[in-house]
Amino acid sequence: MNEKIGLVVVAGMMSFSSVASAKDAGLELGGRVGYGVPVGKVTAETSDGMNDLISGKIPLQLDVGYRLNPHVLIGGYLQYGIGFMSADECDADGVSCSANVVRLGAQMTYHFAPITVDGGWLGAGIGYEWLNLSVKAGGLSQNLQSRGFEFLNLQGGYDFVVADGFRLGPFALLTVAQYSSATIELPGGGSFSSSEFDKAIHSWLVLGVKGSFGAL
């Protein structure tokens, strides 16, 4: 009889443990906002610094992932960054400038604590980036798009448990990317595309706030 009672207790504990651990696995959704500054060059030309074109951006990012266990999360991200062009011409009367940076890719993060406890995390990812610039004046517009691979992004932060399943905290992100081709849409129509230019490495340094909800 005692052996049967012991088996029932052990089975119950194993069942409870399985249910508890299941709460640390599942779909996780997140969002980020912050401010990013560019580092490096668009091309290898001396005068083609990133900050000569765009001084910064406000990134809005959606994260979608699956938490395999209390510590490992794999998934993807989509970021749309509202950019600020640096050109002096953008301050002239009758001139309108706009810029945006789009990033898309896959990432993995390691969380030092499960979702029910405050804790730090580190992550890395790869992806693709598009830089879009537009200048309009006198009814004409000229657009430039540069695009290329994001070879690596490194990120980290700290999550505070705000409510059941919801966490909020600061994060930092550093990317390493290179534009491999560019397209210029000329005023009045027509376009020109090229990948025949000296490539250069550039980065984005982003600081902001990240919120996440899961595992669902």
mmCIF file of C-alpha atoms in Angstrom:
data_model
loop_
_atom_site.group_PDB
_atom_site.id
_atom_site.type_symbol
_atom_site.label_atom_id
_atom_site.label_comp_id
_atom_site.label_asym_id
_atom_site.label_seq_id
_atom_site.Cartn_x
_atom_site.Cartn_y
_atom_site.Cartn_z
ATOM 1 C CA MET A 1 0.000 0.000 0.000
ATOM 2 C CA ASN A 2 2.765 2.439 0.918
ATOM 3 C CA GLU A 3 4.503 1.662 -2.371
ATOM 4 C CA LYS A 4 1.294 2.445 -4.301
ATOM 5 C CA ILE A 5 0.864 5.745 -2.445
ATOM 6 C CA GLY A 6 4.484 6.605 -3.190
ATOM 7 C CA LEU A 7 4.021 5.901 -6.906
ATOM 8 C CA VAL A 8 0.909 8.095 -7.016
ATOM 9 C CA VAL A 9 2.766 10.961 -5.322
ATOM 10 C CA VAL A 10 5.738 10.661 -7.696
ATOM 11 C CA ALA A 11 3.431 10.524 -10.730
ATOM 12 C CA GLY A 12 1.594 13.603 -9.492
ATOM 13 C CA MET A 13 4.824 15.515 -8.981
ATOM 14 C CA MET A 14 6.020 14.581 -12.473
ATOM 15 C CA SER A 15 2.704 15.708 -13.963
ATOM 16 C CA PHE A 16 2.883 19.034 -12.087
ATOM 17 C CA SER A 17 6.471 19.542 -13.217
ATOM 18 C CA SER A 18 5.469 18.899 -16.834
ATOM 19 C CA VAL A 19 2.648 21.461 -16.666
ATOM 20 C CA ALA A 20 4.857 24.034 -14.967
ATOM 21 C CA SER A 21 7.634 23.670 -17.534
ATOM 22 C CA ALA A 22 5.101 23.941 -20.378
ATOM 23 C CA LYS A 23 4.411 27.525 -19.261
ATOM 24 C CA ASP A 24 8.014 28.337 -20.132
ATOM 25 C CA ALA A 25 7.605 27.096 -23.721
ATOM 26 C CA GLY A 26 5.464 28.393 -26.549
ATOM 27 C CA LEU A 27 4.843 31.338 -28.837
ATOM 28 C CA GLU A 28 6.234 34.684 -27.715
ATOM 29 C CA LEU A 29 5.447 38.120 -29.190
ATOM 30 C CA GLY A 30 7.403 41.307 -28.630
ATOM 31 C CA GLY A 31 7.767 44.922 -29.661
ATOM 32 C CA ARG A 32 10.596 47.448 -29.442
ATOM 33 C CA VAL A 33 11.084 51.179 -29.814
ATOM 34 C CA GLY A 34 14.209 53.276 -29.382
ATOM 35 C CA TYR A 35 16.718 55.461 -31.188
ATOM 36 C CA GLY A 36 19.513 54.368 -33.498
ATOM 37 C CA VAL A 37 22.626 56.097 -34.801
ATOM 38 C CA PRO A 38 24.644 55.003 -37.863
ATOM 39 C CA VAL A 39 28.332 54.134 -37.847
ATOM 40 C CA GLY A 40 30.557 53.458 -40.858
ATOM 41 C CA LYS A 41 30.125 54.103 -44.577
ATOM 42 C CA VAL A 42 27.628 53.492 -47.366
ATOM 43 C CA THR A 43 30.510 52.805 -49.777
ATOM 44 C CA ALA A 44 34.286 52.781 -49.452
ATOM 45 C CA GLU A 45 34.518 56.313 -50.860
ATOM 46 C CA THR A 46 35.993 58.731 -48.318
ATOM 47 C CA SER A 47 32.988 61.071 -48.355
ATOM 48 C CA ASP A 48 30.257 58.392 -48.211
ATOM 49 C CA GLY A 49 29.737 58.231 -44.472
ATOM 50 C CA MET A 50 26.377 56.900 -43.259
ATOM 51 C CA ASN A 51 25.846 60.002 -41.138
ATOM 52 C CA ASP A 52 26.264 62.176 -44.245
ATOM 53 C CA LEU A 53 22.986 60.713 -45.499
ATOM 54 C CA ILE A 54 21.031 59.837 -42.383
ATOM 55 C CA SER A 55 21.697 61.134 -38.883
ATOM 56 C CA GLY A 56 19.535 58.634 -37.002
ATOM 57 C CA LYS A 57 16.324 56.664 -36.867
ATOM 58 C CA ILE A 58 13.449 55.747 -34.582
ATOM 59 C CA PRO A 59 13.065 51.962 -35.000
ATOM 60 C CA LEU A 60 9.719 50.221 -34.502
ATOM 61 C CA GLN A 61 10.284 46.479 -34.298
ATOM 62 C CA LEU A 62 8.051 43.415 -34.111
ATOM 63 C CA ASP A 63 9.527 40.190 -32.680
ATOM 64 C CA VAL A 64 7.902 36.784 -33.182
ATOM 65 C CA GLY A 65 9.464 33.677 -31.693
ATOM 66 C CA TYR A 66 9.070 30.346 -29.986
ATOM 67 C CA ARG A 67 10.528 29.670 -26.569
ATOM 68 C CA LEU A 68 11.928 26.136 -26.661
ATOM 69 C CA ASN A 69 12.484 26.080 -22.910
ATOM 70 C CA PRO A 70 12.777 28.632 -20.091
ATOM 71 C CA HIS A 71 16.017 29.986 -21.542
ATOM 72 C CA VAL A 72 16.189 29.637 -25.356
ATOM 73 C CA LEU A 73 14.030 31.605 -27.806
ATOM 74 C CA ILE A 74 14.285 31.377 -31.601
ATOM 75 C CA GLY A 75 12.343 33.490 -34.084
ATOM 76 C CA GLY A 76 12.368 36.453 -36.428
ATOM 77 C CA TYR A 77 12.082 40.219 -36.481
ATOM 78 C CA LEU A 78 10.736 42.979 -38.707
ATOM 79 C CA GLN A 79 11.865 46.531 -38.085
ATOM 80 C CA TYR A 80 10.752 49.781 -39.690
ATOM 81 C CA GLY A 81 12.929 52.749 -38.809
ATOM 82 C CA ILE A 82 11.768 56.337 -39.313
ATOM 83 C CA GLY A 83 14.913 58.094 -40.514
ATOM 84 C CA PHE A 84 16.229 61.645 -40.368
ATOM 85 C CA MET A 85 18.204 62.845 -43.387
ATOM 86 C CA SER A 86 21.368 64.884 -42.854
ATOM 87 C CA ALA A 87 21.536 66.851 -46.117
ATOM 88 C CA ASP A 88 21.521 70.653 -45.744
ATOM 89 C CA GLU A 89 19.250 70.858 -48.794
ATOM 90 C CA CYS A 90 16.449 69.309 -46.718
ATOM 91 C CA ASP A 91 16.210 72.566 -44.720
ATOM 92 C CA ALA A 92 15.556 74.679 -47.821
ATOM 93 C CA ASP A 93 12.118 76.101 -48.604
ATOM 94 C CA GLY A 94 10.064 73.910 -50.921
ATOM 95 C CA VAL A 95 12.215 70.837 -50.300
ATOM 96 C CA SER A 96 10.791 67.736 -48.621
ATOM 97 C CA CYS A 97 12.995 64.869 -47.456
ATOM 98 C CA SER A 98 12.126 61.496 -45.980
ATOM 99 C CA ALA A 99 14.035 58.372 -45.043
ATOM 100 C CA ASN A 100 13.390 54.934 -43.637
ATOM 101 C CA VAL A 101 15.392 51.838 -42.794
ATOM 102 C CA VAL A 102 13.827 48.367 -42.993
ATOM 103 C CA ARG A 103 15.400 45.303 -41.366
ATOM 104 C CA LEU A 104 14.165 41.715 -41.627
ATOM 105 C CA GLY A 105 15.763 38.561 -40.310
ATOM 106 C CA ALA A 106 16.108 35.693 -37.849
ATOM 107 C CA GLN A 107 17.408 35.783 -34.301
ATOM 108 C CA MET A 108 18.018 33.671 -31.194
ATOM 109 C CA THR A 109 18.111 34.871 -27.599
ATOM 110 C CA TYR A 110 19.247 33.262 -24.378
ATOM 111 C CA HIS A 111 17.447 34.286 -21.190
ATOM 112 C CA PHE A 112 19.242 33.799 -17.899
ATOM 113 C CA ALA A 113 15.934 33.508 -16.008
ATOM 114 C CA PRO A 114 12.524 32.012 -16.916
ATOM 115 C CA ILE A 115 9.637 34.278 -17.912
ATOM 116 C CA THR A 116 8.293 34.492 -14.355
ATOM 117 C CA VAL A 117 11.479 36.097 -12.954
ATOM 118 C CA ASP A 118 13.361 39.344 -13.682
ATOM 119 C CA GLY A 119 16.560 38.661 -15.578
ATOM 120 C CA GLY A 120 18.980 39.556 -18.312
ATOM 121 C CA TRP A 121 19.276 38.143 -21.816
ATOM 122 C CA LEU A 122 21.697 38.063 -24.765
ATOM 123 C CA GLY A 123 21.020 37.412 -28.438
ATOM 124 C CA ALA A 124 22.344 37.314 -31.987
ATOM 125 C CA GLY A 125 20.845 37.278 -35.466
ATOM 126 C CA ILE A 126 21.276 37.738 -39.206
ATOM 127 C CA GLY A 127 19.117 39.439 -41.814
ATOM 128 C CA TYR A 128 18.728 41.925 -44.651
ATOM 129 C CA GLU A 129 18.527 45.713 -44.658
ATOM 130 C CA TRP A 130 17.035 48.372 -46.949
ATOM 131 C CA LEU A 131 17.848 52.088 -46.736
ATOM 132 C CA ASN A 132 15.340 54.314 -48.564
ATOM 133 C CA LEU A 133 15.895 58.054 -49.122
ATOM 134 C CA SER A 134 13.602 60.478 -50.932
ATOM 135 C CA VAL A 135 13.976 64.164 -51.852
ATOM 136 C CA LYS A 136 11.101 66.147 -53.382
ATOM 137 C CA ALA A 137 11.310 69.670 -54.771
ATOM 138 C CA GLY A 138 9.431 71.628 -57.425
ATOM 139 C CA GLY A 139 7.067 68.753 -58.167
ATOM 140 C CA LEU A 140 9.954 66.369 -58.887
ATOM 141 C CA SER A 141 11.367 63.629 -56.712
ATOM 142 C CA GLN A 142 14.554 61.610 -56.543
ATOM 143 C CA ASN A 143 14.715 58.339 -54.628
ATOM 144 C CA LEU A 144 17.638 56.186 -53.545
ATOM 145 C CA GLN A 145 17.482 52.650 -52.192
ATOM 146 C CA SER A 146 20.568 50.836 -50.902
ATOM 147 C CA ARG A 147 20.232 47.235 -49.760
ATOM 148 C CA GLY A 148 22.357 44.369 -48.544
ATOM 149 C CA PHE A 149 22.938 41.659 -45.951
ATOM 150 C CA GLU A 150 23.119 42.197 -42.235
ATOM 151 C CA PHE A 151 25.861 39.717 -41.429
ATOM 152 C CA LEU A 152 25.400 39.848 -37.680
ATOM 153 C CA ASN A 153 23.504 41.632 -34.975
ATOM 154 C CA LEU A 154 24.357 41.423 -31.295
ATOM 155 C CA GLN A 155 21.832 42.383 -28.655
ATOM 156 C CA GLY A 156 21.170 42.247 -24.968
ATOM 157 C CA GLY A 157 18.932 43.629 -22.277
ATOM 158 C CA TYR A 158 17.143 43.107 -18.997
ATOM 159 C CA ASP A 159 13.509 42.047 -18.529
ATOM 160 C CA PHE A 160 11.330 43.120 -15.624
ATOM 161 C CA VAL A 161 8.148 41.124 -14.970
ATOM 162 C CA VAL A 162 5.307 43.690 -15.169
ATOM 163 C CA ALA A 163 2.374 41.265 -15.206
ATOM 164 C CA ASP A 164 1.729 37.560 -15.710
ATOM 165 C CA GLY A 165 3.546 36.665 -18.922
ATOM 166 C CA PHE A 166 4.421 40.302 -19.757
ATOM 167 C CA ARG A 167 7.943 41.681 -19.438
ATOM 168 C CA LEU A 168 9.408 45.129 -20.135
ATOM 169 C CA GLY A 169 12.939 46.448 -20.021
ATOM 170 C CA PRO A 170 15.862 48.189 -21.732
ATOM 171 C CA PHE A 171 17.845 46.725 -24.610
ATOM 172 C CA ALA A 172 20.863 47.523 -26.767
ATOM 173 C CA LEU A 173 21.493 46.369 -30.348
ATOM 174 C CA LEU A 174 24.547 46.567 -32.615
ATOM 175 C CA THR A 175 24.406 45.489 -36.269
ATOM 176 C CA VAL A 176 27.143 44.723 -38.808
ATOM 177 C CA ALA A 177 25.952 45.076 -42.414
ATOM 178 C CA GLN A 178 27.002 45.946 -45.957
ATOM 179 C CA TYR A 179 25.057 47.422 -48.864
ATOM 180 C CA SER A 180 25.681 45.384 -51.995
ATOM 181 C CA SER A 181 23.454 47.178 -54.529
ATOM 182 C CA ALA A 182 21.681 50.482 -55.029
ATOM 183 C CA THR A 183 18.873 51.875 -57.179
ATOM 184 C CA ILE A 184 18.382 55.557 -58.021
ATOM 185 C CA GLU A 185 15.040 56.749 -59.386
ATOM 186 C CA LEU A 186 15.702 59.901 -61.385
ATOM 187 C CA PRO A 187 13.512 63.026 -61.438
ATOM 188 C CA GLY A 188 11.018 62.886 -64.281
ATOM 189 C CA GLY A 189 11.194 59.086 -64.590
ATOM 190 C CA GLY A 190 13.719 56.378 -65.221
ATOM 191 C CA SER A 191 15.984 54.554 -62.833
ATOM 192 C CA PHE A 192 19.539 53.299 -62.543
ATOM 193 C CA SER A 193 20.697 50.235 -60.585
ATOM 194 C CA SER A 194 24.227 49.155 -59.805
ATOM 195 C CA SER A 195 26.215 46.765 -57.690
ATOM 196 C CA GLU A 196 29.547 47.890 -59.155
ATOM 197 C CA PHE A 197 30.907 50.001 -56.320
ATOM 198 C CA ASP A 198 33.422 49.501 -53.533
ATOM 199 C CA LYS A 199 31.563 47.923 -50.627
ATOM 200 C CA ALA A 200 31.954 49.097 -47.058
ATOM 201 C CA ILE A 201 30.827 47.957 -43.631
ATOM 202 C CA HIS A 202 28.337 49.980 -41.613
ATOM 203 C CA SER A 203 26.543 49.491 -38.310
ATOM 204 C CA TRP A 204 23.535 50.680 -36.357
ATOM 205 C CA LEU A 205 23.745 51.212 -32.615
ATOM 206 C CA VAL A 206 20.256 51.163 -31.100
ATOM 207 C CA LEU A 207 19.186 51.803 -27.512
ATOM 208 C CA GLY A 208 15.576 51.441 -26.461
ATOM 209 C CA VAL A 209 12.801 49.634 -24.633
ATOM 210 C CA LYS A 210 11.574 46.105 -25.382
ATOM 211 C CA GLY A 211 8.292 44.536 -24.312
ATOM 212 C CA SER A 212 7.349 40.875 -24.715
ATOM 213 C CA PHE A 213 4.389 38.647 -23.964
ATOM 214 C CA GLY A 214 4.536 34.853 -23.737
ATOM 215 C CA ALA A 215 4.999 31.987 -23.740
ATOM 216 C CA LEU A 216 1.426 31.635 -25.004
#
